[in-house]
Short mmCIF file of C-alpha atoms in Angstrom, two decimals:
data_model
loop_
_atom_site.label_atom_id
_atom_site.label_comp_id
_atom_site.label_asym_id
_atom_site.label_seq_id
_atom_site.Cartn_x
_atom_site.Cartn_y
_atom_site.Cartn_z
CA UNK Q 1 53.12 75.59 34.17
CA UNK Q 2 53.27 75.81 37.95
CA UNK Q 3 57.00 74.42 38.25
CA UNK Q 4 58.31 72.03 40.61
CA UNK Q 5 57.14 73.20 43.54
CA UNK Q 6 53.66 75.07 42.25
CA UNK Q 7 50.02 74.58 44.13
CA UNK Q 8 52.29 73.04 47.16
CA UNK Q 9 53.42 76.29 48.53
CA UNK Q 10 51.89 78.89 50.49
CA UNK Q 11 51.65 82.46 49.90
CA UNK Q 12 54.05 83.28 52.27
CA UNK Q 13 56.35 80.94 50.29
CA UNK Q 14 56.73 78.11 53.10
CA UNK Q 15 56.50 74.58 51.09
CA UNK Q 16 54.01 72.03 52.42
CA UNK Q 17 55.03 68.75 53.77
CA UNK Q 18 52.83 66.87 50.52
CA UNK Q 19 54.36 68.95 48.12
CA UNK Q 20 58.03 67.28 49.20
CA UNK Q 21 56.55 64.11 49.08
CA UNK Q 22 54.82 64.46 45.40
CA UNK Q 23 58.91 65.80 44.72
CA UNK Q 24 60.66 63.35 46.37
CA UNK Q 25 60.73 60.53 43.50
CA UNK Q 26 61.37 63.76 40.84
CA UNK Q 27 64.23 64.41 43.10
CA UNK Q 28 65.74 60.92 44.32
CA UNK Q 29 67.63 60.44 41.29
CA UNK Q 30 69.29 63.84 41.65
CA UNK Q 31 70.35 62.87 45.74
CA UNK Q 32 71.88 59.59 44.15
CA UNK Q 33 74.02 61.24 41.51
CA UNK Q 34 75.41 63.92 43.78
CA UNK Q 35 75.60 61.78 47.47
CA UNK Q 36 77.93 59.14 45.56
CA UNK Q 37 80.51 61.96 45.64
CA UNK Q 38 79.74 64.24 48.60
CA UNK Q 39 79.10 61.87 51.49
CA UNK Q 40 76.57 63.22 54.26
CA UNK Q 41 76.03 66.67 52.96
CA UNK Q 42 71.84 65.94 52.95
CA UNK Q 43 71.71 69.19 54.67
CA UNK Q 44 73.94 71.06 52.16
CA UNK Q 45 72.66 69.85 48.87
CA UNK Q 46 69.10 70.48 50.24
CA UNK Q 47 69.59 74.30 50.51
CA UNK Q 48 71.90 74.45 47.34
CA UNK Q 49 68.73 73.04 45.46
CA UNK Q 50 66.57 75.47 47.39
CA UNK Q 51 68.19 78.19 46.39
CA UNK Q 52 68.20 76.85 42.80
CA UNK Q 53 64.33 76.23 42.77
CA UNK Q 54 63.36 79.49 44.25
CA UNK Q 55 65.45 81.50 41.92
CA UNK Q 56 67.57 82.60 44.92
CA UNK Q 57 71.21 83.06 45.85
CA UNK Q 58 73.19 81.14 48.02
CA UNK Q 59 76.61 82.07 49.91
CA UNK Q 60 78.86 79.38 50.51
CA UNK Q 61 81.57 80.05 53.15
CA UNK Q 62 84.23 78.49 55.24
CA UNK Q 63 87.58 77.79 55.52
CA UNK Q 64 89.55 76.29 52.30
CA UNK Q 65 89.03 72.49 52.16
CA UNK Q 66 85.27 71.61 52.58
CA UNK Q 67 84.70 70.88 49.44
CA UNK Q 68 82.14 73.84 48.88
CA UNK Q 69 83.67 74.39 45.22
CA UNK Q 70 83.20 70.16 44.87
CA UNK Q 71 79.71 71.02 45.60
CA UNK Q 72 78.22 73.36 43.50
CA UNK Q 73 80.23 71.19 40.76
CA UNK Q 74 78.77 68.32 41.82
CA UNK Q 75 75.63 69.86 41.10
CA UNK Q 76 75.49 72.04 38.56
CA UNK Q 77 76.95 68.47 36.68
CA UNK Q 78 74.10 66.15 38.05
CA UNK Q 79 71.37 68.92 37.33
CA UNK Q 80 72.77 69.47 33.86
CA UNK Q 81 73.88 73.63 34.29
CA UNK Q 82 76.91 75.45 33.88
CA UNK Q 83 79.33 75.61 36.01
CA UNK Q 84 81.76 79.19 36.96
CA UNK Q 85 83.17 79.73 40.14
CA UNK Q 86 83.31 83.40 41.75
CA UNK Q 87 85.76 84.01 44.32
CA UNK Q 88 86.42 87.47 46.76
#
């Protein structure tokens, strides 16, 4: 199968606008779960699910209380995956 993102990306990985809108009703239901407990983190959750799609890594930092840990969580719970926190 091609995956989520498949024929809509080009070869130097950049995803086309149409792709994001064939996702977008895939992906509304995850936004829903996960905004009703982190309020105005669009930004956020968009390149926590990036990182998840393209098989990447991503670094959270910042001073304790922003609710990064709250984040991943939130969703790792609404997309159904484990959940283990690393801290250094």
């Amino acid at each position: 199968g091609e995956g989520l993102i498949g024929r809509g990306m080009s070869a130097n990985g950049a995803v086309h606008a149409d792709a994001i809108d064939r996702l977008r009703p895939r992906l509304d239901p995850f936004y829903r779960a996960v905004e009703g407990v982190l309020i105005g983190q669009r930004g956020l959750l968009d390149r926590l699910l990036i990182g998840l799609l393209t098989d990447g890594h991503v670094l959270l930092e910042g001073v304790p209380g922003l609710a990064k840990t709250l984040a991943v969580r939130t969703v790792a719970r609404a997309m159904r995956l484990k959940f283990a926190r690393v801290q250094f």
